[in-house]
Amino acid sequence: MFSYQKSVAIMGTVIDAGTEDLFYNDMASVYVQYAKKAQANSEPETIVKGDTRITVNRVDETDDGKDFIIYQNYNTKALINRTAFSNSKRCVVQDTIPTFNWKLESDKKRIGLYDCQKATMTFRCANYTVWFTTAIPLSIGPAKLSGLPGLIVEAYNERADMTYKLLIVNYPTSTKTYKIAPPYLGDPVYSYEAYRKIEVVEQDKMMKFLSGSADALPGTKPVVNFPECLDGK
Amino acid sequence: MRLILFLIALQPCLCAFAQTALRGQVVAATTRQPIESAYVTAGILPDSVVVAFARTGAAGEFTLSYGRDAGKSYYLSISHISYRTVVQPLPADAKNPIDIGMESGSLVLNEVQVTARIPVREQGDSTRYKVDAFRNGSEQTLEEVLKKMPNVRVEENGDIFFKNKRIEKVLLDGDNLIGNAYQLATRSINPAVLNEVQAIERYSDNKLLRGVEESNQTVLNLTVKGDRKKLLFGSIDAGGGPQRYNGSGNLFSYTKRIKAFAVLSANNTGIRRLDLSDAQASVLPDDRPSSEQLVRPFTQTAQPFVRNLNLPLENLNNERVGTLNMTYNPVKKLKITANLSLMQDRVQAGRFQSYRLIGDVPLTYQQADTLRQRPALAHLRVQADYDLSAETALLYRGTVGTKTIDLAQTTQFTTARVDTTDTRTVFPQQFTNQLQDSRHVLELTHKLNATNVFVLSAQVTRTQLTERYDARLNPVFAQTLFADSMASNRPFGQVVAQDNQLYVGQARWLYGTKTRKFEQQVGYHHNHFGADLTQQNGPVSIGNSVLTLTRQTLYSRTSGKLIWPLFELWGYTQLNHVSAETDGERETRNPVQANLTGSYKLGRLSRVILAYEHQAAVISNSYLLNRAVVTDFRSAQRGQSGLLFDTRDQLSLSYLFTDIALRRMTFFVTAFTVRSNTLWNFADLRFTPDFSISSLINTPNVQTNGLSSTLEKLVYPLSGNIRLLINVTQSQARQVVNGQERSTVSLMPSITAKYISVFESPLNMEVVATYRQTNLTATQIDQQFKQRFTAFTAYTTFFYRKKTWQAGLTAELSRIQQNDYFFLKANVNHQFTPRLSARLEAQNLLNQTSYRQLTITPTVVSAGVFPLLPRMTLLYAQYSF
């Protein structure tokens, strides 16, 4: 088990978004955002900064008591993701494990016990900067990230200003177990393309609502930072 | 020659981009089985920077392409989670496929902990905010930074709320150096000196009770940055203008054993940093328990006034406040905390009020006052905490204080009854109210184990009140209006001295886990009250009078709370044995108080609450048993006298929905039924010449049923950046009083439309218009009283923001019941250096002088005319050191 602490920076203010766990075996992995953790983190935050913008962070609400899960099968290359539309309706999206075009950088730093090296890439409009360690030769990381010759210890999504930091490594896991299986928990199942079409419409609705409802300082406008864009780039 | 050198220099660069491809297979060393999903990486020594990597396929095969720099040495590393990592030099000319064998050996990883630096962190009951993460440099005070913190709200009067719960006090580095009247500090502390703001829920003052006691208290703890903790540091903010000044300064001092914090402030701009409005309180104790669940069936409707301009009413003041607070740790086990507060003010105001009483005897009257008030306060608090052992602690808390209010007043009454109109003028009168109090508490706490704690405490309180009164006519309007037995224009003067002593002994046993709380209290109160009235002169001679009262209360209180994930149940039962004695007469009563409340969480945003409450509070003047002065009117009619209790039974069912993040709305609806033996007990103890004040509208055996609902801050996006904010408060209640029915129905909607510009420029604007309506219908006996009024307000603010310059201009128009008010205010701020800034503030530029306010309760309608602060312009400088 690998635990990551997720945090989101909102106009320079870093908000703790809870701890998420990665469970792995040779064939597959699940990355879990726990329902109870999300509840403990109270309300989605709306932060107002005293200049011309308001940034609203989208915190996925898992108040139906079921976890959000990213399942990856390394044999079939299937990536099955239990997530939510912007209208909070839950769904399961069938995707494939992406092939990330990692660029290895020569920068190195020590994080905790591990010597880490920097790598960068762009996926669905988001620029990622990660630090991985070859001391743990597992090609895995937080959320959907993978494909490096070692475990990702720290990852930064520039688009969402979101950071994952490795908190606890316990492998093979001795403290916590989780069923590594596709997250078919009764939600409607969509292909990625079908999900994308619906979500484009839902995000547009959400933006219209936020631009009217953000009770912010004069001269503010909402910016919603999604970790991925939907235009397929 | 230069060309040759250049070519030599260039040569390694050309070689650096030579692409090399390495092929091979990875197999298990012993079985020669191919290894899939092993990582083959090429790295540069000595830094071990990975330049390329490949993953082995099903047959263990790989192809590794990398750019090779001939000047550097390379290594090849092959790793797999189930095998030992192989590292070997990477030959420059490896053209043939290579074969790599790996030894088996699983990798077991110990825990690695990476501590993230996060400005907001929740740790159990405390939420910690890194102050610097919320600053952009333009904030003058801590209050402005608090407003930006998620889950923190600051009201206009300076009250701070965390998760919608009011902060009861503010601590400085864990010590009570700021206390309950924290507005003085939060409106003057420079945020640059602070490291963290910590909001602590379920806080217990007694550290041994933390986690065991069921506490509702939420406090803020401020921590100062380590590098600022030196002998002296702080800030000064001073402003002045024509006839006006406003300044405040705060000073910190940190040494090894002593920590100190001081605030000095003075202004004559209407800012009231310390409120003495309760200074004239009677010395008699109030036994009424406070409860969050109690419903107030009637909605008092006050005509809303525009908050935007922050214009306080009738507040031409001259306030000077200073506090000095310090802690001293002579040894590790002992901590001494002292707080000294000094305050003086001078308030002058004129006001005109018109009342219409709609009680049993309907009448109207007008009152015009000219007031000059001089409150003053000195208060010293000392606390000593001594740890006898890790489980046992002794606490002493002592306070001594004195408050004085000097009031000079000229009042004119005009009354109109059914048949007559009468005007009475009260000539200048002087009133002095001087309160001295001292309180000493000794508390011994012993923690038996993690879940059980015992507390023993003893308390001695003494309160002395001296009231001196000189006038030309008795000002108590009830006397003048109804008895009409007084001769006018006669001088009148009296002195009343009251002395109240209270001795309390109490034992508590507390048991608490995260999901279960239980507390048993047993206590004894001994209360001795004496009043001595001396009449100096007056139209009717009543002579001198001495009253004494002894009251003893023995009580047992059991309370508990049970917590499940979705459901919470809490409540208490208190059994009392009360006896009171005066002039040899003695009475005893055994009232019971109880509460039971359940709360069920329907979802993340909504809950239902079912509550039952039984209250029994002594009617304060009924302590004095059968004295004529204290028997309330209705009770006397029913032949009751003596030690009387105001009992009240209430059952309520509430639904609460709150979504502050997205919809920003709260909806709260309550259905309730209340039964009380006295609804309005006008229980003022007044020593006027013949002691004959009694309640006019005290009506026994009242049952009230009703429904009240509130919708707060519903935000509806109209289009683009225009949105509507909707508030609706509705309340209806029906009462049966002695077989006669009375009812009140009120509805108060308010709609605000708001537009905010989003120009990509430093200049932007905000336009807001609000329409409010107030409807109240009260039916009582045979009279129906209806009131309906509307208020319309619109304002526009232009604001300009650059990094070191900020400016704003606001114009506001209000129309309230055919009266128009028009205001202008402006401000400019410039930051010279991070430590020095200047600003210009101007308000009420058109010099509006007065404001009319209408207030309605089910029994009284009153209209008042109040003065507003005049035109003011002040230039400020702020410096921190």
mmCIF file of N, CA, C and O in Angstrom, chain A residues 49-97:
data_model
loop_
_atom_site.group_PDB
_atom_site.id
_atom_site.type_symbol
_atom_site.label_atom_id
_atom_site.label_comp_id
_atom_site.label_asym_id
_atom_site.label_seq_id
_atom_site.Cartn_x
_atom_site.Cartn_y
_atom_site.Cartn_z
ATOM 1 N N LYS A 49 -9.840 35.751 -3.163
ATOM 2 C CA LYS A 49 -8.577 36.475 -3.026
ATOM 3 C C LYS A 49 -8.851 37.916 -3.404
ATOM 4 O O LYS A 49 -9.672 38.206 -4.256
ATOM 5 N N GLY A 50 -8.120 38.808 -2.774
ATOM 6 C CA GLY A 50 -8.468 40.213 -2.931
ATOM 7 C C GLY A 50 -8.052 40.842 -4.237
ATOM 8 O O GLY A 50 -7.852 42.038 -4.300
ATOM 9 N N ASP A 51 -7.866 40.084 -5.310
ATOM 10 C CA ASP A 51 -7.634 40.758 -6.587
ATOM 11 C C ASP A 51 -8.821 40.486 -7.486
ATOM 12 O O ASP A 51 -9.952 40.613 -7.034
ATOM 13 N N THR A 52 -8.601 40.139 -8.713
ATOM 14 C CA THR A 52 -9.742 40.121 -9.620
ATOM 15 C C THR A 52 -10.322 38.730 -9.871
ATOM 16 O O THR A 52 -11.127 38.571 -10.745
ATOM 17 N N ARG A 53 -9.909 37.742 -9.138
ATOM 18 C CA ARG A 53 -10.423 36.426 -9.463
ATOM 19 C C ARG A 53 -10.888 35.667 -8.230
ATOM 20 O O ARG A 53 -10.393 35.883 -7.151
ATOM 21 N N ILE A 54 -11.789 34.779 -8.452
ATOM 22 C CA ILE A 54 -12.144 33.827 -7.401
ATOM 23 C C ILE A 54 -11.890 32.454 -7.986
ATOM 24 O O ILE A 54 -12.180 32.204 -9.146
ATOM 25 N N THR A 55 -11.327 31.592 -7.256
ATOM 26 C CA THR A 55 -11.081 30.243 -7.736
ATOM 27 C C THR A 55 -11.926 29.286 -6.921
ATOM 28 O O THR A 55 -11.909 29.333 -5.706
ATOM 29 N N VAL A 56 -12.661 28.480 -7.589
ATOM 30 C CA VAL A 56 -13.474 27.502 -6.885
ATOM 31 C C VAL A 56 -12.861 26.138 -7.127
ATOM 32 O O VAL A 56 -12.686 25.725 -8.265
ATOM 33 N N ASN A 57 -12.521 25.458 -6.088
ATOM 34 C CA ASN A 57 -11.944 24.136 -6.238
ATOM 35 C C ASN A 57 -13.045 23.112 -6.265
ATOM 36 O O ASN A 57 -13.978 23.167 -5.489
ATOM 37 N N ARG A 58 -12.925 22.188 -7.156
ATOM 38 C CA ARG A 58 -13.923 21.139 -7.218
ATOM 39 C C ARG A 58 -13.439 19.995 -6.352
ATOM 40 O O ARG A 58 -12.455 19.340 -6.645
ATOM 41 N N VAL A 59 -14.102 19.796 -5.246
ATOM 42 C CA VAL A 59 -13.779 18.666 -4.387
ATOM 43 C C VAL A 59 -14.867 17.627 -4.624
ATOM 44 O O VAL A 59 -16.034 17.894 -4.431
ATOM 45 N N ASP A 60 -14.465 16.462 -5.102
ATOM 46 C CA ASP A 60 -15.470 15.434 -5.382
ATOM 47 C C ASP A 60 -16.151 15.027 -4.095
ATOM 48 O O ASP A 60 -15.499 14.726 -3.104
ATOM 49 N N GLU A 61 -17.459 15.014 -4.134
ATOM 50 C CA GLU A 61 -18.200 14.676 -2.920
ATOM 51 C C GLU A 61 -18.507 13.183 -2.935
ATOM 52 O O GLU A 61 -19.104 12.679 -3.860
ATOM 53 N N THR A 62 -18.067 12.518 -1.934
ATOM 54 C CA THR A 62 -18.295 11.081 -1.886
ATOM 55 C C THR A 62 -19.234 10.759 -0.747
ATOM 56 O O THR A 62 -18.982 9.877 0.036
ATOM 57 N N ASP A 63 -20.315 11.511 -0.673
ATOM 58 C CA ASP A 63 -21.188 11.328 0.482
ATOM 59 C C ASP A 63 -22.164 10.175 0.298
ATOM 60 O O ASP A 63 -23.046 9.995 1.107
ATOM 61 N N ASP A 64 -22.033 9.386 -0.773
ATOM 62 C CA ASP A 64 -22.882 8.200 -0.842
ATOM 63 C C ASP A 64 -22.219 7.026 -0.128
ATOM 64 O O ASP A 64 -22.701 5.910 -0.176
ATOM 65 N N GLY A 65 -21.126 7.271 0.542
ATOM 66 C CA GLY A 65 -20.473 6.240 1.341
ATOM 67 C C GLY A 65 -19.614 5.286 0.527
ATOM 68 O O GLY A 65 -19.040 4.360 1.064
ATOM 69 N N LYS A 66 -19.534 5.491 -0.788
ATOM 70 C CA LYS A 66 -18.708 4.609 -1.627
ATOM 71 C C LYS A 66 -17.483 5.383 -2.111
ATOM 72 O O LYS A 66 -17.572 6.560 -2.436
ATOM 73 N N ASP A 67 -16.363 4.679 -2.188
ATOM 74 C CA ASP A 67 -15.108 5.335 -2.532
ATOM 75 C C ASP A 67 -15.044 5.661 -4.026
ATOM 76 O O ASP A 67 -15.707 5.031 -4.850
ATOM 77 N N PHE A 68 -14.226 6.621 -4.343
ATOM 78 C CA PHE A 68 -13.830 6.845 -5.734
ATOM 79 C C PHE A 68 -12.581 6.007 -5.993
ATOM 80 O O PHE A 68 -11.651 6.013 -5.191
ATOM 81 N N ILE A 69 -12.587 5.287 -7.112
ATOM 82 C CA ILE A 69 -11.523 4.309 -7.356
ATOM 83 C C ILE A 69 -11.022 4.431 -8.794
ATOM 84 O O ILE A 69 -11.809 4.592 -9.721
ATOM 85 N N ILE A 70 -9.712 4.366 -8.948
ATOM 86 C CA ILE A 70 -9.130 4.220 -10.292
ATOM 87 C C ILE A 70 -8.508 2.829 -10.336
ATOM 88 O O ILE A 70 -7.561 2.532 -9.597
ATOM 89 N N TYR A 71 -9.071 1.970 -11.178
ATOM 90 C CA TYR A 71 -8.585 0.598 -11.303
ATOM 91 C C TYR A 71 -7.774 0.490 -12.599
ATOM 92 O O TYR A 71 -8.212 0.956 -13.649
ATOM 93 N N GLN A 72 -6.596 -0.100 -12.530
ATOM 94 C CA GLN A 72 -5.778 -0.282 -13.728
ATOM 95 C C GLN A 72 -5.374 -1.750 -13.827
ATOM 96 O O GLN A 72 -4.843 -2.303 -12.864
ATOM 97 N N ASN A 73 -5.663 -2.337 -14.973
ATOM 98 C CA ASN A 73 -5.259 -3.720 -15.220
ATOM 99 C C ASN A 73 -4.107 -3.697 -16.215
ATOM 100 O O ASN A 73 -4.262 -3.253 -17.354
ATOM 101 N N TYR A 74 -2.939 -4.176 -15.791
ATOM 102 C CA TYR A 74 -1.749 -4.031 -16.626
ATOM 103 C C TYR A 74 -1.712 -5.027 -17.775
ATOM 104 O O TYR A 74 -0.975 -4.828 -18.728
ATOM 105 N N ASN A 75 -2.520 -6.078 -17.684
ATOM 106 C CA ASN A 75 -2.558 -7.042 -18.786
ATOM 107 C C ASN A 75 -3.468 -6.561 -19.893
ATOM 108 O O ASN A 75 -3.100 -6.547 -21.061
ATOM 109 N N THR A 76 -4.680 -6.174 -19.517
ATOM 110 C CA THR A 76 -5.647 -5.774 -20.547
ATOM 111 C C THR A 76 -5.520 -4.303 -20.903
ATOM 112 O O THR A 76 -6.181 -3.822 -21.806
ATOM 113 N N LYS A 77 -4.718 -3.566 -20.133
ATOM 114 C CA LYS A 77 -4.527 -2.119 -20.313
ATOM 115 C C LYS A 77 -5.810 -1.333 -20.009
ATOM 116 O O LYS A 77 -5.980 -0.199 -20.467
ATOM 117 N N ALA A 78 -6.710 -1.956 -19.297
ATOM 118 C CA ALA A 78 -7.970 -1.265 -18.984
ATOM 119 C C ALA A 78 -7.762 -0.332 -17.795
ATOM 120 O O ALA A 78 -7.114 -0.691 -16.818
ATOM 121 N N LEU A 79 -8.356 0.861 -17.905
ATOM 122 C CA LEU A 79 -8.373 1.799 -16.777
ATOM 123 C C LEU A 79 -9.848 2.084 -16.500
ATOM 124 O O LEU A 79 -10.554 2.625 -17.352
ATOM 125 N N ILE A 80 -10.329 1.637 -15.376
ATOM 126 C CA ILE A 80 -11.754 1.784 -15.052
ATOM 127 C C ILE A 80 -11.860 2.678 -13.819
ATOM 128 O O ILE A 80 -11.280 2.389 -12.767
ATOM 129 N N ASN A 81 -12.588 3.767 -13.970
ATOM 130 C CA ASN A 81 -12.531 4.859 -13.001
ATOM 131 C C ASN A 81 -13.930 5.134 -12.464
ATOM 132 O O ASN A 81 -14.833 5.438 -13.231
ATOM 133 N N ARG A 82 -14.125 4.999 -11.154
ATOM 134 C CA ARG A 82 -15.411 5.417 -10.564
ATOM 135 C C ARG A 82 -15.276 6.883 -10.171
ATOM 136 O O ARG A 82 -14.444 7.248 -9.355
ATOM 137 N N THR A 83 -16.084 7.709 -10.801
ATOM 138 C CA THR A 83 -15.940 9.156 -10.592
ATOM 139 C C THR A 83 -17.317 9.802 -10.566
ATOM 140 O O THR A 83 -18.323 9.127 -10.365
ATOM 141 N N ALA A 84 -17.352 11.100 -10.743
ATOM 142 C CA ALA A 84 -18.632 11.808 -10.727
ATOM 143 C C ALA A 84 -18.630 12.867 -11.806
ATOM 144 O O ALA A 84 -17.596 13.452 -12.123
ATOM 145 N N PHE A 85 -19.807 13.103 -12.360
ATOM 146 C CA PHE A 85 -19.957 14.250 -13.258
ATOM 147 C C PHE A 85 -19.965 15.523 -12.433
ATOM 148 O O PHE A 85 -20.092 15.487 -11.203
ATOM 149 N N SER A 86 -19.911 16.647 -13.091
ATOM 150 C CA SER A 86 -19.934 17.921 -12.371
ATOM 151 C C SER A 86 -21.264 18.154 -11.664
ATOM 152 O O SER A 86 -21.351 19.006 -10.794
ATOM 153 N N ASN A 87 -22.292 17.430 -12.049
ATOM 154 C CA ASN A 87 -23.560 17.564 -11.332
ATOM 155 C C ASN A 87 -23.635 16.598 -10.155
ATOM 156 O O ASN A 87 -24.701 16.354 -9.609
ATOM 157 N N SER A 88 -22.493 16.007 -9.795
ATOM 158 C CA SER A 88 -22.345 15.113 -8.642
ATOM 159 C C SER A 88 -22.891 13.708 -8.881
ATOM 160 O O SER A 88 -22.812 12.873 -8.009
ATOM 161 N N LYS A 89 -23.451 13.442 -10.047
ATOM 162 C CA LYS A 89 -23.949 12.082 -10.290
ATOM 163 C C LYS A 89 -22.768 11.149 -10.501
ATOM 164 O O LYS A 89 -21.833 11.459 -11.234
ATOM 165 N N ARG A 90 -22.838 9.989 -9.862
ATOM 166 C CA ARG A 90 -21.729 9.045 -9.926
ATOM 167 C C ARG A 90 -21.765 8.244 -11.231
ATOM 168 O O ARG A 90 -22.837 7.983 -11.786
ATOM 169 N N CYS A 91 -20.589 7.825 -11.700
ATOM 170 C CA CYS A 91 -20.536 7.007 -12.906
ATOM 171 C C CYS A 91 -19.234 6.212 -12.912
ATOM 172 O O CYS A 91 -18.334 6.463 -12.122
ATOM 173 N N VAL A 92 -19.197 5.222 -13.796
ATOM 174 C CA VAL A 92 -17.967 4.455 -13.999
ATOM 175 C C VAL A 92 -17.536 4.690 -15.444
ATOM 176 O O VAL A 92 -18.345 4.589 -16.366
ATOM 177 N N VAL A 93 -16.272 5.053 -15.626
ATOM 178 C CA VAL A 93 -15.768 5.375 -16.959
ATOM 179 C C VAL A 93 -14.755 4.316 -17.367
ATOM 180 O O VAL A 93 -13.817 4.025 -16.615
ATOM 181 N N GLN A 94 -14.991 3.756 -18.560
ATOM 182 C CA GLN A 94 -14.060 2.741 -19.069
ATOM 183 C C GLN A 94 -13.080 3.398 -20.019
ATOM 184 O O GLN A 94 -13.452 3.926 -21.059
ATOM 185 N N ASP A 95 -11.822 3.362 -19.657
ATOM 186 C CA ASP A 95 -10.778 4.042 -20.421
ATOM 187 C C ASP A 95 -9.632 3.040 -20.592
ATOM 188 O O ASP A 95 -9.720 1.905 -20.117
ATOM 189 N N THR A 96 -8.588 3.466 -21.239
ATOM 190 C CA THR A 96 -7.405 2.605 -21.330
ATOM 191 C C THR A 96 -6.245 3.290 -20.622
ATOM 192 O O THR A 96 -6.218 4.515 -20.521
ATOM 193 N N ILE A 97 -5.316 2.488 -20.143
ATOM 194 C CA ILE A 97 -4.163 3.061 -19.456
ATOM 195 C C ILE A 97 -3.400 3.914 -20.461
ATOM 196 O O ILE A 97 -2.983 3.414 -21.512
#
